[in-house]
mmCIF file of C-alpha atoms in Angstrom:
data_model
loop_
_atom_site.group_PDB
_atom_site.id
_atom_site.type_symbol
_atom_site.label_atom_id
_atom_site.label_comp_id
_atom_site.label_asym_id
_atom_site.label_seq_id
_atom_site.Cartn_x
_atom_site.Cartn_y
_atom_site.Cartn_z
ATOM 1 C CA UNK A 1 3.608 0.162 -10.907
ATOM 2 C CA UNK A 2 1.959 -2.787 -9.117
ATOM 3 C CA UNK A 3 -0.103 -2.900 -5.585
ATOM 4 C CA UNK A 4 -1.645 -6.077 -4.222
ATOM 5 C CA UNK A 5 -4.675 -6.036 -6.483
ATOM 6 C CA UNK A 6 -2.220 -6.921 -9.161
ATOM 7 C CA UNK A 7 -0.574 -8.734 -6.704
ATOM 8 C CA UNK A 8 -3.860 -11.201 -6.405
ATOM 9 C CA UNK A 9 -4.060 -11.293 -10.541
ATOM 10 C CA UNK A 10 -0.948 -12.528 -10.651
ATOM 11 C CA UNK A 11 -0.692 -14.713 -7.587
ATOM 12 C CA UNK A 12 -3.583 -16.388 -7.301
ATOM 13 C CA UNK A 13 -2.123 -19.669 -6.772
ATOM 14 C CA UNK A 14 -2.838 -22.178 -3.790
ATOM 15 C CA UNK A 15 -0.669 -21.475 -0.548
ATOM 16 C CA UNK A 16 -0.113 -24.970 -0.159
ATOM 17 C CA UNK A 17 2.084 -25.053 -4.110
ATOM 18 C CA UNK A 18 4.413 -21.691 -2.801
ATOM 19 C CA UNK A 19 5.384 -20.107 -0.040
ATOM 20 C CA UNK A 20 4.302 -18.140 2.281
ATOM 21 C CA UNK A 21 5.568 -14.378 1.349
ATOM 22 C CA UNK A 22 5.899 -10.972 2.567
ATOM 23 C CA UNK A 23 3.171 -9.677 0.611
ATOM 24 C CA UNK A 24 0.703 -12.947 2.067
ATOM 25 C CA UNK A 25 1.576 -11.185 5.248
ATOM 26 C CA UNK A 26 0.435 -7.505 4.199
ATOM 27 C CA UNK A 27 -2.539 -8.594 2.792
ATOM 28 C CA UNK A 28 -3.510 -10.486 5.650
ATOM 29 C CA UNK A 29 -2.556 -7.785 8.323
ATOM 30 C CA UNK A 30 -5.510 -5.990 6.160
ATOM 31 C CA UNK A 31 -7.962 -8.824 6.298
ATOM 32 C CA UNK A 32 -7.573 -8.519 10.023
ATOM 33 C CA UNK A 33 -9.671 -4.907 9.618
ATOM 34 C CA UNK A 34 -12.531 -6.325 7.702
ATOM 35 C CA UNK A 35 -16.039 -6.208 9.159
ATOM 36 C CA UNK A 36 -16.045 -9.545 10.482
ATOM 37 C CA UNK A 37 -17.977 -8.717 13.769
ATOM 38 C CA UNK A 38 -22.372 -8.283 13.301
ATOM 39 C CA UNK A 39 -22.444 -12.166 13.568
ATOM 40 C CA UNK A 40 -19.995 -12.923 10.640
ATOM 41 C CA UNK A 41 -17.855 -15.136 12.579
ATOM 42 C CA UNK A 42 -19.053 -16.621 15.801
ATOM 43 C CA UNK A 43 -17.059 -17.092 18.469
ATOM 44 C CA UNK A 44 -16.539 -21.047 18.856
ATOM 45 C CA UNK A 45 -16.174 -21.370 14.860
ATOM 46 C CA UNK A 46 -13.607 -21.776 12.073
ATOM 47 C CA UNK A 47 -14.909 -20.808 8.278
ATOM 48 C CA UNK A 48 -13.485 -20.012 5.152
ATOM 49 C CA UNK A 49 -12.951 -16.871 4.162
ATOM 50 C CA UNK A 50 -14.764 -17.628 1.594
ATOM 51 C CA UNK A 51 -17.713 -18.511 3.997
ATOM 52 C CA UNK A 52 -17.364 -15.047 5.496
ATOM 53 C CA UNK A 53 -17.825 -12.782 3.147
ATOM 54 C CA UNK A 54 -20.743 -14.787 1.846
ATOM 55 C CA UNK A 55 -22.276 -14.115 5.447
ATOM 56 C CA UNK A 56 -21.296 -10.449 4.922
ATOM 57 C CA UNK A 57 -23.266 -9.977 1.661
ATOM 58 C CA UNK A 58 -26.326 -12.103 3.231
ATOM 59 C CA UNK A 59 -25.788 -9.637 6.484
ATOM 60 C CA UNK A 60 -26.424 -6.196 4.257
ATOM 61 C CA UNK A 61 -22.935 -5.674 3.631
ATOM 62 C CA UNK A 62 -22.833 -3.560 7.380
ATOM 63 C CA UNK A 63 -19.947 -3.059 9.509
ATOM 64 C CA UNK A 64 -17.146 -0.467 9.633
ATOM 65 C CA UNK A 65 -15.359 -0.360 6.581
ATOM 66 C CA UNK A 66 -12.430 1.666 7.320
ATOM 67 C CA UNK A 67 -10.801 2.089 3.530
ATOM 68 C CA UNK A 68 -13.112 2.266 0.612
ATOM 69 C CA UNK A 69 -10.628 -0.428 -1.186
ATOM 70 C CA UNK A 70 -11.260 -3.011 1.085
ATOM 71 C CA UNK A 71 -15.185 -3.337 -0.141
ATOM 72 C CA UNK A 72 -12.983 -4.521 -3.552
ATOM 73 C CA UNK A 73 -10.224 -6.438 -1.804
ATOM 74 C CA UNK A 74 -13.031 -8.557 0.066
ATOM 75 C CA UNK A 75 -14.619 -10.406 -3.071
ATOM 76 C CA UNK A 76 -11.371 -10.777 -4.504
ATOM 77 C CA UNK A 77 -10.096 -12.395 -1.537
ATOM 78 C CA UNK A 78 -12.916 -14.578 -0.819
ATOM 79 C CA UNK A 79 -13.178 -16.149 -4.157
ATOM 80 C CA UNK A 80 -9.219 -16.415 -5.056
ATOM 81 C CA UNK A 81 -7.509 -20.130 -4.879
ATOM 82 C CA UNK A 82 -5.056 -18.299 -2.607
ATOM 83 C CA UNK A 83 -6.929 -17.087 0.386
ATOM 84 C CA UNK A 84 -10.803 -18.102 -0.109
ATOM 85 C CA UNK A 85 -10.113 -21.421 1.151
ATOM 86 C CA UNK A 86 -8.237 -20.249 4.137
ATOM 87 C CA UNK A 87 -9.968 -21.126 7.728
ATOM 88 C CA UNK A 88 -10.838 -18.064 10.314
ATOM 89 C CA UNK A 89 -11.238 -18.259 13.723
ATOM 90 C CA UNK A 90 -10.884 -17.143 16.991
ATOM 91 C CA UNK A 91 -12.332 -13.147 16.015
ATOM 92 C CA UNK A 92 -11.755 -10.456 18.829
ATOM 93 C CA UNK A 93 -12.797 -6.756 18.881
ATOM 94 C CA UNK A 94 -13.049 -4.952 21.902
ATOM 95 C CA UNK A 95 -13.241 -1.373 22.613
ATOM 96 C CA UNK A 96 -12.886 -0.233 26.241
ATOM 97 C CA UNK A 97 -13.380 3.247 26.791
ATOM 98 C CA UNK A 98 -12.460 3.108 30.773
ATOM 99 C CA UNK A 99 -9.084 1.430 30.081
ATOM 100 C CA UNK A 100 -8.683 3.613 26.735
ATOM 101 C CA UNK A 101 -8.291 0.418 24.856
ATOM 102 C CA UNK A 102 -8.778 -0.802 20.976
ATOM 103 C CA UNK A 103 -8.047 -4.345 20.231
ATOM 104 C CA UNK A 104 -8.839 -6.739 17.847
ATOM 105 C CA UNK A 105 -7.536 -9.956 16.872
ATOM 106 C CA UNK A 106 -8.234 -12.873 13.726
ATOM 107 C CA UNK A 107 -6.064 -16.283 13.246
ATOM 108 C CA UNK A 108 -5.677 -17.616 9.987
ATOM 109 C CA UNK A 109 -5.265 -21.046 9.299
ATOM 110 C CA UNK A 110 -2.406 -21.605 6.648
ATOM 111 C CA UNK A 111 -1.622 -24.630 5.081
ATOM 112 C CA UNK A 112 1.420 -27.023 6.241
ATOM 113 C CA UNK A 113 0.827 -26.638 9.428
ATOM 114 C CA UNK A 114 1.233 -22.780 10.035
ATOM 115 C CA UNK A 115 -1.116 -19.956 11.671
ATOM 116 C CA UNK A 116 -1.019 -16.159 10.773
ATOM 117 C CA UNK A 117 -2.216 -14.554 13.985
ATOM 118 C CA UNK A 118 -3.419 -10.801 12.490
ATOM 119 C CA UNK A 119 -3.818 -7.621 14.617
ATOM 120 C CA UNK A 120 -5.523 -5.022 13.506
ATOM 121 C CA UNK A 121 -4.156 -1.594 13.331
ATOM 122 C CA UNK A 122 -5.579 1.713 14.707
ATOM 123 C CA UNK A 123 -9.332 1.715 13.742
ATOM 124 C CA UNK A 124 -10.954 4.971 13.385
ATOM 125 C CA UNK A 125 -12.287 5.380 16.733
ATOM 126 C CA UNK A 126 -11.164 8.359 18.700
ATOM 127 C CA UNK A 127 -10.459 5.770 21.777
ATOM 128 C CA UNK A 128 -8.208 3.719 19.548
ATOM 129 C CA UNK A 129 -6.077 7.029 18.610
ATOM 130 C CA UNK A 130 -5.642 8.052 21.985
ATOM 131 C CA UNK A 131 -4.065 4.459 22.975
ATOM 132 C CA UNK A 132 -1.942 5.002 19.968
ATOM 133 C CA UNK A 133 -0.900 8.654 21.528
ATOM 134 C CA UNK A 134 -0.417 6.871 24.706
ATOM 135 C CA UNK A 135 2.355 5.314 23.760
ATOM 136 C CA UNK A 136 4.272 8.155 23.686
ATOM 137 C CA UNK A 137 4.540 8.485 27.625
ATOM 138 C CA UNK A 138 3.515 4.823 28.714
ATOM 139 C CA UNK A 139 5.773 1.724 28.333
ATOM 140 C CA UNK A 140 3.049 -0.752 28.012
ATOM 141 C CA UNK A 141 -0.485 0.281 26.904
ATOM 142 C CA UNK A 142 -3.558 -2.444 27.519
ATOM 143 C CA UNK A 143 -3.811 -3.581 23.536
ATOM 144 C CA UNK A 144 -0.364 -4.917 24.017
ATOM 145 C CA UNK A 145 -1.433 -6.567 27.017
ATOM 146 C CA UNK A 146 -4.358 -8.285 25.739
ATOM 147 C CA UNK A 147 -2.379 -9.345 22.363
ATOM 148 C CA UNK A 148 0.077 -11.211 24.440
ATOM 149 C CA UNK A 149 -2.857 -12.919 26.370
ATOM 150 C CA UNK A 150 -4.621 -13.943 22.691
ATOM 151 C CA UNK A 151 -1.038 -15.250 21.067
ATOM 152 C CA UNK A 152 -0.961 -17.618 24.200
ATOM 153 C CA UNK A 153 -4.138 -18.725 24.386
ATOM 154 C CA UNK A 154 -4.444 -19.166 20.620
ATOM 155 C CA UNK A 155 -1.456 -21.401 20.188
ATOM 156 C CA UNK A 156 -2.339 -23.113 23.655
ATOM 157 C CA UNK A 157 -5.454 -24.017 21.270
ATOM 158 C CA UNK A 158 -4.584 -24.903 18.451
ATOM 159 C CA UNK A 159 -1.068 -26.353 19.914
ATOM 160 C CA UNK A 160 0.549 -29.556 17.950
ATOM 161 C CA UNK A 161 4.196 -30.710 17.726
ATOM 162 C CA UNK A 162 4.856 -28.882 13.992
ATOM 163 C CA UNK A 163 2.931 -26.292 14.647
ATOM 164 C CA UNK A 164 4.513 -22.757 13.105
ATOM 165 C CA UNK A 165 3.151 -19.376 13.551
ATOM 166 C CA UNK A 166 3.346 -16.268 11.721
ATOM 167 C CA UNK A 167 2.515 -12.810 13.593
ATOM 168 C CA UNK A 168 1.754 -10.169 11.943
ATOM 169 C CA UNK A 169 0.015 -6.505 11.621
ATOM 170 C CA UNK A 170 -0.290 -3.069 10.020
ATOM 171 C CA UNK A 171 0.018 -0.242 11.736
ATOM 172 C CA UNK A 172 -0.408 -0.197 15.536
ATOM 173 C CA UNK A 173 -1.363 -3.894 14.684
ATOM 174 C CA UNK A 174 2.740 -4.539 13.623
ATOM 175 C CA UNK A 175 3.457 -3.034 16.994
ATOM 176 C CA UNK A 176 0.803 -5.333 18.773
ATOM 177 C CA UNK A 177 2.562 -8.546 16.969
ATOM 178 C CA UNK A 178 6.370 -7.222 17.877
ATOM 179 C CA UNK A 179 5.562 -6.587 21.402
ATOM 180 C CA UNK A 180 3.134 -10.013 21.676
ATOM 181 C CA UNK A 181 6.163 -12.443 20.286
ATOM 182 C CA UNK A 182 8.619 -11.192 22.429
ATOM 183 C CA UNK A 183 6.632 -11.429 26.005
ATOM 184 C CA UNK A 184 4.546 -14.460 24.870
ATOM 185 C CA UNK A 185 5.487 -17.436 26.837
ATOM 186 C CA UNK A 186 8.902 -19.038 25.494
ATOM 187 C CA UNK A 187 7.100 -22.567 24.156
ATOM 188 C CA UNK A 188 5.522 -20.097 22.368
ATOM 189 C CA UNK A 189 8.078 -17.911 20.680
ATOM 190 C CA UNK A 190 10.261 -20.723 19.607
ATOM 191 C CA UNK A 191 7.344 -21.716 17.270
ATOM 192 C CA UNK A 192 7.330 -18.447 15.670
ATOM 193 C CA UNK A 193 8.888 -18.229 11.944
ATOM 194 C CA UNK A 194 8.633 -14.740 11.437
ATOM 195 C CA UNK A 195 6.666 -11.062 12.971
ATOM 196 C CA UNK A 196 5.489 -9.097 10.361
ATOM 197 C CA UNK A 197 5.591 -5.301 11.580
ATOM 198 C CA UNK A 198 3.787 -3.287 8.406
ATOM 199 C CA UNK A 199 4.761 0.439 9.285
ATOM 200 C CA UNK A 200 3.925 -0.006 12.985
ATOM 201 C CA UNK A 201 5.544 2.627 15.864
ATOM 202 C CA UNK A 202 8.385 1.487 18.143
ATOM 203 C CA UNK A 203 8.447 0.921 21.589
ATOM 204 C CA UNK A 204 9.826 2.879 24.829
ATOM 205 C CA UNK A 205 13.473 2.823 25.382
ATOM 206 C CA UNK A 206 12.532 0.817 28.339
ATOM 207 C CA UNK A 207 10.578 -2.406 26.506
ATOM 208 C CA UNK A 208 13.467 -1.653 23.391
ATOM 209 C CA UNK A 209 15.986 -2.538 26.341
ATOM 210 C CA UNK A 210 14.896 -5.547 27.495
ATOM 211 C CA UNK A 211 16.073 -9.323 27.118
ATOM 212 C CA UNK A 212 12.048 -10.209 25.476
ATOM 213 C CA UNK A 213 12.810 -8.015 22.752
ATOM 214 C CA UNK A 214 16.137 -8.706 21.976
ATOM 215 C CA UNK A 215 15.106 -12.529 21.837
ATOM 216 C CA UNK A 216 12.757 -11.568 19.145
ATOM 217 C CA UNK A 217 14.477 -9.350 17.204
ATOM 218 C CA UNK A 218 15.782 -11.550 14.254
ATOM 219 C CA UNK A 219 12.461 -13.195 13.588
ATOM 220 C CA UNK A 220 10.785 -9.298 12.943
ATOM 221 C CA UNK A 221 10.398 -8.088 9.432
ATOM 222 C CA UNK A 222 9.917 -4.438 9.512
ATOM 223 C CA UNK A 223 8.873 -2.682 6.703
ATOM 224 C CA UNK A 224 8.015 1.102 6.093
ATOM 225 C CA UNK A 225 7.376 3.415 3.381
ATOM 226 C CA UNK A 226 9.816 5.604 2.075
ATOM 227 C CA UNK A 227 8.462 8.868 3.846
ATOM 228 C CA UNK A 228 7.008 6.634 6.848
ATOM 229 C CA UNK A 229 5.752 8.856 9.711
ATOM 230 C CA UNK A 230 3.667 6.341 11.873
ATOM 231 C CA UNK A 231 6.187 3.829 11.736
ATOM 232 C CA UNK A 232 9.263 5.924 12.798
ATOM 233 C CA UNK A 233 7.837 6.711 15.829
ATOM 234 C CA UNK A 234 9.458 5.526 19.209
ATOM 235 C CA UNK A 235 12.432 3.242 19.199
ATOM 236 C CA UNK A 236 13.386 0.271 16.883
ATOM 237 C CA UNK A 237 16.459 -1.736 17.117
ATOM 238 C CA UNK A 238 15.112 -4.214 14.195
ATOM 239 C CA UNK A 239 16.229 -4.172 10.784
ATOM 240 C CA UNK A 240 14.586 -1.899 8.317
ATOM 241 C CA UNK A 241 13.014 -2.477 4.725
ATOM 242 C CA UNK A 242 11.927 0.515 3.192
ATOM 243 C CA UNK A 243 9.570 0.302 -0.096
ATOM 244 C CA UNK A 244 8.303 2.644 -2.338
ATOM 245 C CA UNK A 245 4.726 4.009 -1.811
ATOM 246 C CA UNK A 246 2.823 6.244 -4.786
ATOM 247 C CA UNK A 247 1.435 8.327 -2.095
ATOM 248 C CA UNK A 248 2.892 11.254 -0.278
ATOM 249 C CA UNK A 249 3.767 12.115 2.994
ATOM 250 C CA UNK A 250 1.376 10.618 5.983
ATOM 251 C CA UNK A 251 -0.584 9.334 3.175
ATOM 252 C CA UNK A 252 2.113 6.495 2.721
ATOM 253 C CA UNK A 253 0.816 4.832 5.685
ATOM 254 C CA UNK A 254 -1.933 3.592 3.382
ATOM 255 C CA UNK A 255 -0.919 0.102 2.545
ATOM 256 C CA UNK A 256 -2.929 -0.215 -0.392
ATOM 257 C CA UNK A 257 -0.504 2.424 -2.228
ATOM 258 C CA UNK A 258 2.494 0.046 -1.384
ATOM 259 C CA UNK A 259 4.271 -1.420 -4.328
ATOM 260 C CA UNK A 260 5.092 -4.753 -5.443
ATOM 261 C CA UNK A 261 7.486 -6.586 -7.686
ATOM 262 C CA UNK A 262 5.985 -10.059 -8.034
ATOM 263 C CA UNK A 263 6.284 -11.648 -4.587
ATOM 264 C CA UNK A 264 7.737 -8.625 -2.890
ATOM 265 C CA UNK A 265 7.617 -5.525 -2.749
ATOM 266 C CA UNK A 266 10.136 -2.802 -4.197
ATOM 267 C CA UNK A 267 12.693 -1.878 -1.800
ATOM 268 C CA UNK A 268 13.979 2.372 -1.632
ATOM 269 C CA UNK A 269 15.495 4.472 0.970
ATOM 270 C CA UNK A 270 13.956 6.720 3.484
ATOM 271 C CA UNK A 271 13.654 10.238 2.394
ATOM 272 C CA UNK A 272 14.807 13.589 3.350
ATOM 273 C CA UNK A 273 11.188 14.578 5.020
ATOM 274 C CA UNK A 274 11.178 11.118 6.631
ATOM 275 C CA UNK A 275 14.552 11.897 8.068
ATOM 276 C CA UNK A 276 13.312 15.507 9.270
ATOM 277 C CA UNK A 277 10.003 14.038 10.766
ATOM 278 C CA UNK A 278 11.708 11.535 13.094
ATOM 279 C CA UNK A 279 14.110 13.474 13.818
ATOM 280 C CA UNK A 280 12.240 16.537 15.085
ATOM 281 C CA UNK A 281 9.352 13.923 16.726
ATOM 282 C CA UNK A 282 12.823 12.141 18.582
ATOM 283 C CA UNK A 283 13.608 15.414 20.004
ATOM 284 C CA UNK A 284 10.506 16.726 21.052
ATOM 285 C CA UNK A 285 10.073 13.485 23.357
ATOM 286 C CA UNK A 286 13.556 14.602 24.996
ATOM 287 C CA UNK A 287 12.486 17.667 25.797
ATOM 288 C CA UNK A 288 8.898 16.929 26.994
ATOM 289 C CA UNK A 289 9.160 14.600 29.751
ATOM 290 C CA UNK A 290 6.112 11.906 30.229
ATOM 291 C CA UNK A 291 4.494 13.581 32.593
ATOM 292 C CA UNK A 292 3.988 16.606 30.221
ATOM 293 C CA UNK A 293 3.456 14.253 27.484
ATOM 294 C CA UNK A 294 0.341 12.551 29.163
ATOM 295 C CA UNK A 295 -0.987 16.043 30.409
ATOM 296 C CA UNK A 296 -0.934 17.057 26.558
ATOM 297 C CA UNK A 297 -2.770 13.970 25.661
ATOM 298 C CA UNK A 298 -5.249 14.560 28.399
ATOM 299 C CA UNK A 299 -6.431 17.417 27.105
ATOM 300 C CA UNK A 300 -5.942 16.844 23.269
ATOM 301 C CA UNK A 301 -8.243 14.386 24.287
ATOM 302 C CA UNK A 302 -10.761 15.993 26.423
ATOM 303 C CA UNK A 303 -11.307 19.218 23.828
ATOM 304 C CA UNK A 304 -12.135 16.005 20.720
ATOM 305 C CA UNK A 305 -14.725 14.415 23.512
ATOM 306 C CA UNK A 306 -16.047 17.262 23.583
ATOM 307 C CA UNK A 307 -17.933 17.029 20.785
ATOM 308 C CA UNK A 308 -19.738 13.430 21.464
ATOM 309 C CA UNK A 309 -18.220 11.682 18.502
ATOM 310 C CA UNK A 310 -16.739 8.351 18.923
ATOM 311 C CA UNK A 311 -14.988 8.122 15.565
ATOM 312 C CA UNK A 312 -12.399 10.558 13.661
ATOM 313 C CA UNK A 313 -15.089 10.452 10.775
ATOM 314 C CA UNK A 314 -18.253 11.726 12.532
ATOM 315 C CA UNK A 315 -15.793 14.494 13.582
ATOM 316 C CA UNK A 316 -15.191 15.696 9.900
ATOM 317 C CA UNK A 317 -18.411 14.986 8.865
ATOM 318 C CA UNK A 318 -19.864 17.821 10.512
ATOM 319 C CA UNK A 319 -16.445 19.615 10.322
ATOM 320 C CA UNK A 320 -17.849 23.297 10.835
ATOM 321 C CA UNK A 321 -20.347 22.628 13.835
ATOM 322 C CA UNK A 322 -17.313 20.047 15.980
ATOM 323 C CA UNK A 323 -15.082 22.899 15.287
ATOM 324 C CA UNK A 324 -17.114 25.673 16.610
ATOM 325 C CA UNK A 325 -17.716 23.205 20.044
ATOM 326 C CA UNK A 326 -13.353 22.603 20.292
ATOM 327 C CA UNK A 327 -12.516 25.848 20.306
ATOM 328 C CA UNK A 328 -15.218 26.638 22.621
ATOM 329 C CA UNK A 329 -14.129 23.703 24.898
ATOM 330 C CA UNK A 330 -10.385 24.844 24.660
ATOM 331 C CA UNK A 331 -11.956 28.511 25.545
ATOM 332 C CA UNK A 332 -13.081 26.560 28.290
ATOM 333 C CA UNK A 333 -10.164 24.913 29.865
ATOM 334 C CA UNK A 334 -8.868 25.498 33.121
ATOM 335 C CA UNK A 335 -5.451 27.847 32.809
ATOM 336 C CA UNK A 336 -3.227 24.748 33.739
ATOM 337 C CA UNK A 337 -5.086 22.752 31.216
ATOM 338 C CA UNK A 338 -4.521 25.392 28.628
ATOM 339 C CA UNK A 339 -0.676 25.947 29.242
ATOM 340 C CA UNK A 340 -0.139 22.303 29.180
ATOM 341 C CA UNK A 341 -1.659 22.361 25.751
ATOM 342 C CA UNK A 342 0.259 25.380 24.502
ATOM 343 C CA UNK A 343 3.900 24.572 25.942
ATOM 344 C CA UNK A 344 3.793 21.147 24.540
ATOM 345 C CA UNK A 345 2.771 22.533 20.935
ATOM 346 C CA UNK A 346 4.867 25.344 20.777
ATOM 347 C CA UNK A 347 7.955 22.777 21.966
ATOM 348 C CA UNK A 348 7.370 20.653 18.926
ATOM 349 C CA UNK A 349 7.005 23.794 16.607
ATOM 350 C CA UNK A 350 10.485 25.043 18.370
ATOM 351 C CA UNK A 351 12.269 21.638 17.375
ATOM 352 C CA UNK A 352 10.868 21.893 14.050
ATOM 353 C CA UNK A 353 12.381 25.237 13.394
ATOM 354 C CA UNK A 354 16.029 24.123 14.957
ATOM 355 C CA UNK A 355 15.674 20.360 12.669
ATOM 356 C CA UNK A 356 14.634 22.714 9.282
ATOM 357 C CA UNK A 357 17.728 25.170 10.200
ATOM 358 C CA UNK A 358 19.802 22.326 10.454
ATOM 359 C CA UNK A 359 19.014 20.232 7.804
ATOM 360 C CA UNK A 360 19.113 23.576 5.070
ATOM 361 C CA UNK A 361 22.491 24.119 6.734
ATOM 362 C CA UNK A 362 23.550 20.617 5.929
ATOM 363 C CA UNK A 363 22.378 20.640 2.306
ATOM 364 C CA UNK A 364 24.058 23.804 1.295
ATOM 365 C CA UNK A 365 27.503 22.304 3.114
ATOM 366 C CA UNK A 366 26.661 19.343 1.111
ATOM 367 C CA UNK A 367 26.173 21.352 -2.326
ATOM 368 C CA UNK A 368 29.342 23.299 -1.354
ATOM 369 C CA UNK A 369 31.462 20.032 -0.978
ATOM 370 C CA UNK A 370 30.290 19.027 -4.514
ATOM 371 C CA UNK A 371 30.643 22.112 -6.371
ATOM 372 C CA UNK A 372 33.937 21.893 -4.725
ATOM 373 C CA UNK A 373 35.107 18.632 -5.837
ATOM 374 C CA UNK A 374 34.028 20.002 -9.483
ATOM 375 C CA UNK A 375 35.950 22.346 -9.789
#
């Protein structure tokens, strides 16, 4: 089995000899969550990549790294005839706790002509999970906003006659490059070869239904695991390529456990918990209306602020103590607050029951039907 450190051994050749391939794109939708802010990239600048991890050795080696793999993928990267030469620019993170926003942007300068315009996926801040959450009973949540406003201004920039563009992203990032190609000016969008959506969530039935995303929808390349949880979420008209992961369960969202065949990965079929998972998350948002929804993320919320961390890691860290300070903020909730909560849990675990019934009921029917035909 092969990931995209083999990937690199056996790839390393120079963009401009082949072409541009799906795995290029995943591998670039996880540059895009590299520590390149502490004044690795400045803001009027374009370097190699090459350049910037040179900066990020010289800087201490700080900055969030979010997966332990990508202190290995780095080097790699930067001195590889494939990417190291690559040019950088244009670098955006922003994190706006008022507006509940996490957003952060890097173009990549291909050769021939094209961009790769990278979003970066859900970091581990606790403000960037509760966009993510917000999704579930908002149509439009600010990252989406502001990574329309960068794929505009970034090919207004860097605009040329040939000019081709690539969009891409993992994760909430694949979402953030779906939604930014379709409501992106049209100029824009007709320069766009392909949107690279790397186990990203779908959108509201509302932004599914519209013209914009129906204009885009043969240029996306969606691709999940084969027990993809993250990705199923919300609504996707889009085609579908499932691949096979060596992890299990939520821990297939990790791309770095995504296999590859030489230049692409190897395709499989969604599994049974996969199945159960969107199914039971697909009714639980039909019988929780938004309103209910939001209330439930309000408080969620509100009980994990509780305990001053701004990151999912400081929160495990000191496991015991945070958990001592939630339950005594839940203890604390208003009675409204606390129902809220409670209904909306005890909904999902409700669905869950019915979708288990169902689907044991529909394997034993199937096992019938074939002991049947045997016979």
């Amino acid at each position: 089995m092969a990931n995209i450190f083999d990937y690199m051994q056996w790839r390393d050749i120079p963009l401009a000899k082949t072409e541009f391939n799906e795995i290029d794109n995943l591998i670039l939708a996880r540059f895009s969550y590299f520590p390149l802010d502490n004044e690795i990239i400045h803001k009027n600048e374009k370097i190699t990549i090459k350049e910037s991890y040179k900066r990020y050795k010289e800087n201490g080696s700080t900055g969030r790294i979010l997966q332990k793999e990508d202190i290995d993928l780095y080097p790699i990267l930067a001195n590889s005839q494939r990417f190291g030469g690559l040019y950088i620019s244009d670098f955006e993170n922003k994190i706006d706790e008022e507006l509940e926003k996490q957003f952060s942007a890097i173009t990549i300068h291909l050769p021939n002509n094209y961009i790769y315009v990278a979003y970066r996926g859900t970091d581990n801040t606790i403000i960037g999970w509760r966009e993510d959450l917000n999704m579930c009973f908002s149509d439009t949540v600010p990252s989406q906003i502001d990574a329309t406003n960068y794929l505009n201004k970034i090919v207004e920039k860097y605009n040329n006659p040939g000019l081709k563009i690539f969009v891409g992203g993992h994760s909430k990032g694949g979402n953030l490059a779906i939604y930014a190609s379709a409501f992106c000016k049209k100029d824009i969008q007709d320069k766009i070869i392909n949107v690279y959506n790397n186990d990203g969530p779908g959108f509201s039935e509302k932004i599914a239904g519209t013209q914009e995303y129906t204009n885009i929808l043969n240029k996306i390349q969606t691709f999940m695991p084969q027990t993809s949880i993250i990705g199923r979420l919300l609504n996707h008209k889009e085609k579908i390529i499932i691949l096979q992961s060596t992890q299990t369960g939520i821990m297939q969202h990790d791309l770095y456990s995504w296999q590859v065949l030489a230049d692409h990965f190897v395709k499989d079929d969604f599994t049974s918990s996969s199945e159960f998972i969107d199914q039971t998350i697909s009714n639980w948002l039909i019988e929780v209306s938004p309103e209910q929804r939001k209330e439930f993320v309000r408080v969620l919320f509100e009980i994990l602020n509780s305990t001053q961390a701004e990151t999912l890691s400081q929160i495990s860290s000191k496991w015991f103590s945070n958990a001592k300070t939630m339950i005594k903020s839940y203890q604390q909730l208003d009675e409204k607050s606390k129902e809220a909560l409670n209904k909306t849990i005890a909904v999902f675990m409700k669905v869950g029951r019915e979708n288990a019934k169902l689907e044991l009921k529909n394997k034993a029917e199937h096992k019938t039907k074939i002991d049947n035909d045997n016979i």
